[in-house]
Amino acid sequence: MKVNLLDLDAQYASLRGDIKNEIAKIMESHQYILGPQVKEFEDMVADYCRCDYAIGCASGTDALVLALKALDIAGDDEVITTPFTFFATASSIDRVGAKTVFVDIKADTFNIDPDKIEAAITPKTKAIIVVHLFGQPAEMDKIMQIAKKHNLKVIEDNAQGIGAEYDGKVAGTIADIGTLSFFPSKNLGCMGDGGMCLSNDSELAAKLKQLRVHGENPKYYHKWIGLNSRLDTIQAAVLKIKLPHLDAWSDARRKNAEYYYEMMKNIAEIQMPFINEKAKSIFNQFTLIAQDRDRLLEHLQANDIGCAIYYPMPLHLQECFAKLGYKEGDFPIAEETVKRVISIPVYSEIPREHQDFVIEKIREFYK
Ligand SMILES: *Cc1c(COP(=O)(O)O)cnc(C)c1O
């Protein structure tokens, strides 16, 4: 048996006809750039996320760069974020010329530890980028309180958490700006790259819309230096077809997660994902803390089970960030976590037999 970490085939099979029709229409209309489907999809996402504005762009990475630019982060400014996330969270800070300041994570949720944020704040700190890792929101109540006290802006990197909730609020809509990614492996993926910014602030939304077209308004008059970063019409059309299914897909992921929780609760060598009681996760990943992780990974791979290490190296130790001056030992929880995590398949359509096989092989390994 071969078990995939993610299988896009199953999802595509159910939508193939609709997707082909919609793409064909755009090929006939030639409205490739900011065609009507972009605005239609933006309105659908704003509705889905219960926020006022959604601004499509070319990727989740660009969404972060646009968000930082919209908040005037540049030059000498410092931005606080987590070292245990996908690279783009921190690289976007560098891209606008600002300085990344890392704060360690919590061992249970893998998200930034709010209790460690204040010690990292200096007179130069302008913003915090929070990441809702693996689909579980960080502790937004505490983080927003700290931001308010110190007059900081907050961006939610919600690339992995579309539709997740914290304390009844939709992830990505709690801070000044939230960002989404439609990379194919996210819960809502398109057929290439795509991203989005969310906000409830009309001025920020207007600025984001200008920034994605070189900062121009009206055409050929530039108030800011923006990006060329639009969500493609074709991608918007694909996403319009997929969004109505997202809740069902996320529910299926939650059910698959529940099955793992139930079936593996008595395996002492692994710790299942801890979900904060205020958080509703969408399980973009199902990430275990495992004893003897490297050998477990080998064992599962040898049995044709797709699994992955998200992420093998914390960002403060990446070569490109050497200039920030961090060293091993600075963020012990993130450093320990990268050695122990392993993500196993939890995608919506995974057959039960495949989950049973994963469970059986994990059990076998620890026998
Ligand atoms: C995927 C991801 C991004 C980047 O999104 P792209 O669309 O691939 O540019 C940023 N942050 C996090 C946490 C991600 O998982």
Tab-separated table of C-alpha atoms and ligand atoms in Angstrom:
chain	number	residue	atom	x	y	z
A	1	MET	CA	0.000	0.000	0.000
A	2	LYS	CA	1.203	3.504	-0.816
A	3	VAL	CA	-0.042	6.255	1.482
A	4	ASN	CA	0.315	9.819	0.261
A	5	LEU	CA	0.884	12.765	2.580
A	6	LEU	CA	-1.450	14.708	0.312
A	7	ASP	CA	-3.422	13.498	-2.698
A	8	LEU	CA	-4.761	16.276	-4.898
A	9	ASP	CA	-6.253	13.774	-7.335
A	10	ALA	CA	-9.285	12.942	-5.206
A	11	GLN	CA	-10.301	16.582	-4.829
A	12	TYR	CA	-9.726	17.378	-8.503
A	13	ALA	CA	-11.739	14.370	-9.663
A	14	SER	CA	-14.869	15.760	-8.004
A	15	LEU	CA	-14.509	19.233	-9.584
A	16	ARG	CA	-12.828	18.515	-12.910
A	17	GLY	CA	-15.732	19.501	-15.204
A	18	ASP	CA	-16.475	22.811	-13.479
A	19	ILE	CA	-12.835	23.815	-13.344
A	20	LYS	CA	-12.227	23.078	-17.006
A	21	ASN	CA	-15.334	25.078	-18.021
A	22	GLU	CA	-14.374	28.123	-15.991
A	23	ILE	CA	-10.787	28.143	-17.219
A	24	ALA	CA	-11.997	27.789	-20.817
A	25	LYS	CA	-14.220	30.858	-20.373
A	26	ILE	CA	-11.257	32.953	-19.259
A	27	MET	CA	-9.193	31.736	-22.190
A	28	GLU	CA	-11.974	32.995	-24.474
A	29	SER	CA	-12.368	36.328	-22.679
A	30	HIS	CA	-8.606	37.024	-22.339
A	31	GLN	CA	-9.237	38.864	-19.062
A	32	TYR	CA	-6.212	37.283	-17.457
A	33	ILE	CA	-5.277	40.176	-15.190
A	34	LEU	CA	-7.793	41.252	-12.526
A	35	GLY	CA	-10.737	39.860	-14.428
A	36	PRO	CA	-14.173	39.879	-12.744
A	37	GLN	CA	-13.550	36.497	-11.058
A	38	VAL	CA	-10.888	38.085	-8.833
A	39	LYS	CA	-13.298	40.543	-7.217
A	40	GLU	CA	-16.001	37.864	-7.035
A	41	PHE	CA	-13.632	35.532	-5.209
A	42	GLU	CA	-12.408	38.333	-2.922
A	43	ASP	CA	-16.014	39.027	-1.912
A	44	MET	CA	-16.584	35.333	-1.254
A	45	VAL	CA	-13.519	35.112	1.008
A	46	ALA	CA	-14.456	38.288	2.901
A	47	ASP	CA	-17.840	36.711	3.492
A	48	TYR	CA	-16.378	33.348	4.473
A	49	CYS	CA	-13.918	34.942	6.902
A	50	ARG	CA	-16.490	37.457	8.203
A	51	CYS	CA	-14.293	40.469	7.457
A	52	ASP	CA	-14.761	43.673	5.446
A	53	TYR	CA	-11.978	43.500	2.869
A	54	ALA	CA	-10.086	40.806	0.982
A	55	ILE	CA	-7.379	41.729	-1.523
A	56	GLY	CA	-6.021	38.986	-3.781
A	57	CYS	CA	-2.336	38.853	-4.705
A	58	ALA	CA	0.201	36.530	-6.308
A	59	SER	CA	1.227	34.403	-3.293
A	60	GLY	CA	1.130	34.058	0.470
A	61	THR	CA	4.673	35.412	0.528
A	62	ASP	CA	3.679	38.538	-1.400
A	63	ALA	CA	0.672	38.956	0.896
A	64	LEU	CA	3.116	39.303	3.806
A	65	VAL	CA	5.321	41.776	1.926
A	66	LEU	CA	2.253	43.809	0.915
A	67	ALA	CA	0.986	43.776	4.513
A	68	LEU	CA	4.319	45.032	5.863
A	69	LYS	CA	4.461	47.742	3.197
A	70	ALA	CA	0.886	48.802	3.895
A	71	LEU	CA	1.836	49.241	7.538
A	72	ASP	CA	4.918	51.306	6.549
A	73	ILE	CA	7.391	48.824	8.008
A	74	ALA	CA	10.875	49.537	6.629
A	75	GLY	CA	14.415	50.631	7.387
A	76	ASP	CA	15.285	50.567	11.061
A	77	ASP	CA	12.064	48.917	12.179
A	78	GLU	CA	12.047	45.650	14.078
A	79	VAL	CA	9.390	42.988	13.600
A	80	ILE	CA	8.863	40.179	16.101
A	81	THR	CA	8.006	36.698	14.886
A	82	THR	CA	8.485	32.976	15.511
A	83	PRO	CA	11.535	30.952	14.424
A	84	PHE	CA	9.393	27.828	13.887
A	85	THR	CA	7.479	28.565	10.694
A	86	PHE	CA	7.818	28.450	6.948
A	87	PHE	CA	10.700	30.609	5.708
A	88	ALA	CA	8.496	33.265	4.053
A	89	THR	CA	7.247	34.633	7.385
A	90	ALA	CA	10.695	35.989	8.183
A	91	SER	CA	12.013	36.581	4.655
A	92	SER	CA	9.158	39.015	4.009
A	93	ILE	CA	10.443	41.174	6.882
A	94	ASP	CA	13.872	41.226	5.269
A	95	ARG	CA	12.347	42.006	1.885
A	96	VAL	CA	10.989	45.351	3.171
A	97	GLY	CA	14.372	46.138	4.713
A	98	ALA	CA	13.327	45.683	8.340
A	99	LYS	CA	14.952	43.517	11.005
A	100	THR	CA	13.538	40.200	12.195
A	101	VAL	CA	13.484	39.594	15.942
A	102	PHE	CA	12.633	36.041	16.929
A	103	VAL	CA	10.746	34.923	20.031
A	104	ASP	CA	10.599	31.271	21.119
A	105	ILE	CA	7.516	29.090	20.752
A	106	LYS	CA	5.394	27.096	23.168
A	107	ALA	CA	6.277	23.409	23.297
A	108	ASP	CA	2.652	22.276	23.095
A	109	THR	CA	1.007	24.413	20.385
A	110	PHE	CA	4.215	25.213	18.412
A	111	ASN	CA	2.986	28.829	18.206
A	112	ILE	CA	4.787	31.946	19.444
A	113	ASP	CA	4.868	32.203	23.241
A	114	PRO	CA	3.020	35.407	24.212
A	115	ASP	CA	4.766	35.447	27.597
A	116	LYS	CA	8.132	35.916	25.881
A	117	ILE	CA	7.139	38.719	23.518
A	118	GLU	CA	7.495	41.709	25.839
A	119	ALA	CA	11.141	40.960	26.616
A	120	ALA	CA	11.911	41.258	22.889
A	121	ILE	CA	10.253	44.661	22.431
A	122	THR	CA	12.603	47.641	21.942
A	123	PRO	CA	11.930	51.268	20.959
A	124	LYS	CA	12.389	50.132	17.337
A	125	THR	CA	9.742	47.409	17.431
A	126	LYS	CA	6.895	48.249	15.071
A	127	ALA	CA	5.003	45.012	14.535
A	128	ILE	CA	4.465	41.366	15.354
A	129	ILE	CA	3.847	38.693	12.727
A	130	VAL	CA	1.914	35.881	14.345
A	131	VAL	CA	1.741	32.510	12.574
A	132	HIS	CA	-1.184	30.129	13.020
A	133	LEU	CA	0.970	27.071	12.515
A	134	PHE	CA	-0.428	23.833	11.096
A	135	GLY	CA	-3.910	25.381	11.168
A	136	GLN	CA	-4.159	26.213	14.870
A	137	PRO	CA	-4.435	29.912	15.775
A	138	ALA	CA	-1.925	31.410	18.187
A	139	GLU	CA	-3.160	33.048	21.399
A	140	MET	CA	-4.535	36.165	19.765
A	141	ASP	CA	-6.172	37.599	22.892
A	142	LYS	CA	-2.863	37.859	24.724
A	143	ILE	CA	-0.953	38.985	21.644
A	144	MET	CA	-3.401	41.774	20.771
A	145	GLN	CA	-3.261	42.980	24.367
A	146	ILE	CA	0.539	43.222	24.269
A	147	ALA	CA	0.383	44.981	20.895
A	148	LYS	CA	-2.110	47.507	22.191
A	149	LYS	CA	-0.037	48.240	25.281
A	150	HIS	CA	3.108	48.871	23.195
A	151	ASN	CA	1.380	50.445	20.202
A	152	LEU	CA	2.460	47.731	17.759
A	153	LYS	CA	0.840	46.570	14.539
A	154	VAL	CA	-0.031	42.897	14.181
A	155	ILE	CA	-0.078	40.746	11.047
A	156	GLU	CA	-1.518	37.236	11.138
A	157	ASP	CA	0.303	34.886	8.784
A	158	ASN	CA	-2.697	32.661	8.239
A	159	ALA	CA	-1.310	30.767	5.236
A	160	GLN	CA	-2.042	27.495	7.031
A	161	GLY	CA	-5.204	28.485	8.872
A	162	ILE	CA	-8.024	29.608	6.552
A	163	GLY	CA	-11.319	29.148	8.412
A	164	ALA	CA	-9.691	28.375	11.771
A	165	GLU	CA	-11.039	30.234	14.795
A	166	TYR	CA	-9.783	31.621	18.077
A	167	ASP	CA	-12.270	32.494	20.789
A	168	GLY	CA	-15.059	32.542	18.186
A	169	LYS	CA	-13.150	34.942	15.919
A	170	VAL	CA	-11.969	33.964	12.458
A	171	ALA	CA	-8.199	33.586	12.169
A	172	GLY	CA	-6.692	36.211	9.896
A	173	THR	CA	-9.300	38.856	10.772
A	174	ILE	CA	-8.320	39.601	14.367
A	175	ALA	CA	-5.207	41.731	13.778
A	176	ASP	CA	-4.555	44.726	11.486
A	177	ILE	CA	-3.974	42.530	8.438
A	178	GLY	CA	-4.228	38.769	7.932
A	179	THR	CA	-2.642	36.913	5.041
A	180	LEU	CA	-3.629	33.744	3.187
A	181	SER	CA	-1.838	31.452	0.773
A	182	PHE	CA	-3.485	29.353	-1.916
A	183	PHE	CA	-0.388	27.250	-2.566
A	184	PRO	CA	-1.634	23.809	-3.668
A	185	SER	CA	-0.848	22.100	-0.337
A	186	LYS	CA	-2.821	24.553	1.820
A	187	ASN	CA	-6.379	23.689	2.835
A	188	LEU	CA	-7.680	25.900	0.015
A	189	GLY	CA	-5.191	25.494	-2.817
A	190	CYS	CA	-5.233	26.786	-6.367
A	191	MET	CA	-3.440	25.454	-9.452
A	192	GLY	CA	-0.309	27.498	-9.045
A	193	ASP	CA	0.548	30.352	-6.688
A	194	GLY	CA	-1.969	32.672	-5.098
A	195	GLY	CA	-2.430	34.700	-1.931
A	196	MET	CA	-4.612	37.255	-0.192
A	197	CYS	CA	-4.674	39.975	2.464
A	198	LEU	CA	-7.621	40.378	4.846
A	199	SER	CA	-8.465	43.510	6.812
A	200	ASN	CA	-11.294	45.365	8.481
A	201	ASP	CA	-9.614	48.750	7.920
A	202	SER	CA	-10.813	50.597	4.812
A	203	GLU	CA	-7.656	52.709	4.487
A	204	LEU	CA	-5.363	49.709	4.732
A	205	ALA	CA	-7.505	47.823	2.230
A	206	ALA	CA	-7.338	50.691	-0.267
A	207	LYS	CA	-3.574	50.915	0.179
A	208	LEU	CA	-3.126	47.151	-0.278
A	209	LYS	CA	-5.104	47.336	-3.515
A	210	GLN	CA	-2.785	50.031	-4.822
A	211	LEU	CA	0.363	48.324	-3.604
A	212	ARG	CA	-0.408	45.181	-5.635
A	213	VAL	CA	-0.393	47.271	-8.833
A	214	HIS	CA	2.914	49.102	-8.345
A	215	GLY	CA	1.388	51.533	-5.863
A	216	GLU	CA	-0.458	53.321	-8.629
A	217	ASN	CA	-3.668	55.330	-8.485
A	218	PRO	CA	-4.779	56.624	-10.889
A	219	LYS	CA	-3.032	54.595	-13.569
A	220	TYR	CA	0.570	55.688	-14.174
A	221	TYR	CA	0.629	57.886	-11.061
A	222	HIS	CA	2.528	56.298	-8.201
A	223	LYS	CA	2.236	57.330	-4.606
A	224	TRP	CA	4.213	54.312	-3.329
A	225	ILE	CA	6.606	51.759	-4.714
A	226	GLY	CA	4.477	48.665	-4.715
A	227	LEU	CA	4.730	45.221	-6.258
A	228	ASN	CA	3.396	43.564	-9.355
A	229	SER	CA	1.358	41.028	-7.432
A	230	ARG	CA	-2.135	40.153	-8.549
A	231	LEU	CA	-4.116	36.991	-8.020
A	232	ASP	CA	-4.472	35.532	-11.542
A	233	THR	CA	-8.006	35.483	-12.911
A	234	ILE	CA	-7.631	31.784	-13.722
A	235	GLN	CA	-6.577	31.014	-10.149
A	236	ALA	CA	-9.476	33.073	-8.773
A	237	ALA	CA	-11.874	31.103	-10.968
A	238	VAL	CA	-10.508	27.792	-9.657
A	239	LEU	CA	-10.717	29.036	-6.072
A	240	LYS	CA	-14.305	30.231	-6.579
A	241	ILE	CA	-15.267	26.665	-7.400
A	242	LYS	CA	-13.376	25.239	-4.437
A	243	LEU	CA	-14.307	27.638	-1.624
A	244	PRO	CA	-17.901	26.379	-1.173
A	245	HIS	CA	-16.404	22.946	-0.330
A	246	LEU	CA	-13.828	24.195	2.155
A	247	ASP	CA	-15.897	23.705	5.302
A	248	ALA	CA	-16.634	20.106	4.375
A	249	TRP	CA	-12.963	19.494	3.599
A	250	SER	CA	-11.855	21.007	6.902
A	251	ASP	CA	-14.480	18.983	8.777
A	252	ALA	CA	-13.146	15.840	7.119
A	253	ARG	CA	-9.615	16.747	8.250
A	254	ARG	CA	-10.908	17.233	11.797
A	255	LYS	CA	-12.600	13.818	11.693
A	256	ASN	CA	-9.409	12.208	10.421
A	257	ALA	CA	-7.518	13.918	13.227
A	258	GLU	CA	-10.040	12.636	15.777
A	259	TYR	CA	-9.500	9.135	14.496
A	260	TYR	CA	-5.760	9.409	15.099
A	261	TYR	CA	-6.359	10.851	18.592
A	262	GLU	CA	-8.622	7.946	19.439
A	263	MET	CA	-6.558	5.166	17.909
A	264	MET	CA	-3.114	6.283	19.072
A	265	LYS	CA	-3.819	7.637	22.540
A	266	ASN	CA	-2.128	4.683	24.197
A	267	ILE	CA	1.147	4.903	22.282
A	268	ALA	CA	3.349	6.387	24.981
A	269	GLU	CA	6.217	7.300	22.660
A	270	ILE	CA	4.219	9.849	20.686
A	271	GLN	CA	2.456	13.011	21.704
A	272	MET	CA	-0.493	14.033	19.597
A	273	PRO	CA	-1.125	17.680	18.554
A	274	PHE	CA	-2.225	19.789	21.499
A	275	ILE	CA	-5.159	22.060	20.675
A	276	ASN	CA	-5.719	25.104	22.873
A	277	GLU	CA	-9.267	25.075	24.250
A	278	LYS	CA	-10.033	28.465	22.673
A	279	ALA	CA	-8.781	27.356	19.256
A	280	LYS	CA	-10.543	25.564	16.442
A	281	SER	CA	-7.869	24.086	14.202
A	282	ILE	CA	-8.286	23.224	10.528
A	283	PHE	CA	-5.458	20.634	10.720
A	284	ASN	CA	-3.440	21.751	7.729
A	285	GLN	CA	-0.980	19.293	9.257
A	286	PHE	CA	-1.252	16.568	11.882
A	287	THR	CA	2.071	16.896	13.615
A	288	LEU	CA	3.287	14.468	16.244
A	289	ILE	CA	6.081	14.826	18.761
A	290	ALA	CA	7.815	11.472	18.476
A	291	GLN	CA	10.522	9.634	20.347
A	292	ASP	CA	13.358	8.510	18.086
A	293	ARG	CA	11.884	10.676	15.345
A	294	ASP	CA	14.494	10.166	12.648
A	295	ARG	CA	14.191	6.403	12.788
A	296	LEU	CA	10.382	6.590	12.850
A	297	LEU	CA	10.539	8.732	9.700
A	298	GLU	CA	12.736	6.113	8.009
A	299	HIS	CA	10.428	3.323	9.102
A	300	LEU	CA	7.324	5.041	7.721
A	301	GLN	CA	9.057	5.980	4.476
A	302	ALA	CA	10.310	2.416	4.059
A	303	ASN	CA	6.650	1.381	4.242
A	304	ASP	CA	5.668	3.860	1.515
A	305	ILE	CA	3.935	6.220	3.906
A	306	GLY	CA	4.141	9.892	2.998
A	307	CYS	CA	5.254	11.954	5.968
A	308	ALA	CA	7.351	15.065	6.405
A	309	ILE	CA	9.351	17.159	8.816
A	310	TYR	CA	7.842	20.616	9.020
A	311	TYR	CA	10.348	22.167	9.684
A	312	PRO	CA	13.821	20.652	10.027
A	313	MET	CA	15.668	23.871	10.925
A	314	PRO	CA	14.522	26.854	12.978
A	315	LEU	CA	14.812	30.122	11.099
A	316	HIS	CA	17.257	31.803	13.508
A	317	LEU	CA	19.874	29.195	12.529
A	318	GLN	CA	19.389	29.526	8.753
A	319	GLU	CA	22.525	30.618	6.937
A	320	CYS	CA	20.829	33.601	5.307
A	321	PHE	CA	19.900	35.003	8.710
A	322	ALA	CA	23.430	34.754	10.159
A	323	LYS	CA	23.538	38.554	9.955
A	324	LEU	CA	20.914	38.706	12.706
A	325	GLY	CA	23.512	37.323	15.120
A	326	TYR	CA	21.563	34.460	16.658
A	327	LYS	CA	23.273	31.268	17.783
A	328	GLU	CA	22.375	27.779	18.828
A	329	GLY	CA	20.731	27.763	22.235
A	330	ASP	CA	18.911	31.081	21.773
A	331	PHE	CA	15.489	29.457	21.307
A	332	PRO	CA	15.698	26.078	23.025
A	333	ILE	CA	12.068	25.085	22.534
A	334	ALA	CA	12.107	25.697	18.778
A	335	GLU	CA	15.469	23.917	18.552
A	336	GLU	CA	14.182	20.895	20.440
A	337	THR	CA	10.901	20.855	18.492
A	338	VAL	CA	12.567	20.596	15.077
A	339	LYS	CA	14.265	17.402	16.244
A	340	ARG	CA	11.052	15.746	17.389
A	341	VAL	CA	8.211	16.683	15.027
A	342	ILE	CA	6.800	14.544	12.243
A	343	SER	CA	3.674	15.242	10.193
A	344	ILE	CA	1.510	12.349	9.025
A	345	PRO	CA	-1.247	12.320	6.364
A	346	VAL	CA	-4.533	13.943	7.426
A	347	TYR	CA	-5.895	15.291	4.102
A	348	SER	CA	-9.668	15.290	3.671
A	349	GLU	CA	-10.059	12.334	1.303
A	350	ILE	CA	-7.567	9.937	2.900
A	351	PRO	CA	-9.101	6.435	2.957
A	352	ARG	CA	-9.615	4.972	6.435
A	353	GLU	CA	-7.478	1.940	5.468
A	354	HIS	CA	-4.601	4.302	4.822
A	355	GLN	CA	-4.941	5.854	8.265
A	356	ASP	CA	-5.125	2.365	9.774
A	357	PHE	CA	-1.934	1.445	7.942
A	358	VAL	CA	-0.146	4.549	9.278
A	359	ILE	CA	-1.288	3.718	12.799
A	360	GLU	CA	-0.262	0.085	12.458
A	361	LYS	CA	3.220	1.026	11.250
A	362	ILE	CA	3.723	3.550	14.054
A	363	ARG	CA	2.645	0.924	16.595
A	364	GLU	CA	4.940	-1.641	15.017
A	365	PHE	CA	7.895	0.758	15.243
A	366	TYR	CA	7.562	1.226	18.994
A	367	LYS	CA	6.987	-2.434	19.792
B	1	LIG	C1	2.862	28.586	2.644
B	1	LIG	C2	3.242	29.607	3.657
B	1	LIG	C3	3.635	30.909	3.305
B	1	LIG	C4	3.899	31.328	1.899
B	1	LIG	O1	2.897	31.136	1.007
B	1	LIG	P1	3.190	31.022	-0.565
B	1	LIG	O2	1.840	31.147	-1.162
B	1	LIG	O3	3.842	29.718	-0.811
B	1	LIG	O4	4.080	32.168	-0.934
B	1	LIG	C5	3.877	31.819	4.309
B	1	LIG	N1	3.770	31.474	5.601
B	1	LIG	C6	3.424	30.239	5.983
B	1	LIG	C7	3.298	29.935	7.440
B	1	LIG	C8	3.164	29.257	5.026
B	1	LIG	O5	2.829	28.024	5.421
